[in-house]
Amino acid sequence: MSTFLAKHNEVERKWYVIDATDKVLGDVASKVASILRGKNKPIFTPHVDTGDYVIIVNAEKIRVTGNKATQKVYKHYTGYAGGLREIPYEQVLERHPERILEHAIKGMLPKNSLGRNMFRKLHVYAGPDHKHEGQQPEALEI
């Protein structure tokens, strides 16, 4: 008996849509990262992208627990001396709410070219509308 290894051209992909209204950020992010990676399928193979496409709507209505709404800070470095930029969670939620979920999910994926390909299958929208009705996504409850 040999171990089954999925091949890239044999993977069948589904589309899922998730409503993030009043869901906790970490719960949604971990579930979506698992789906993007393909860990919810019996054909999961670590070195092959076996995951599905995920659409997240209502990203602006995501919630965090505890004091994270006032204390959480997103940092990035510009590349210049003294170029560390810190942006509070509330400001990111106001300006670009989809980036909050993207940042959380991207941190849960592999840090290599395979992880970057998995991340491309994620589509996050601030409002309730998305442009992927043609793919007939299934609603997924978290």
Coordinates of C-alpha atoms in Angstrom, one line a residue, residues 4 26 30 38 44-45 52 70 77-78 88 96 122:
F4 CA -1.6 8.8 -2.0
G26 CA -9.1 34.7 14.7
S30 CA -7.9 30.0 11.0
G38 CA -6.8 22.2 1.6
F44 CA -4.5 17.0 1.4
T45 CA -0.8 16.9 0.3
D52 CA -10.4 25.9 -2.5
T70 CA -8.0 49.9 21.0
Y77 CA 8.9 49.0 7.7
T78 CA 9.3 51.4 4.8
P88 CA -3.8 51.3 15.0
H96 CA -9.2 49.4 4.6
L122 CA -8.7 34.6 -1.2

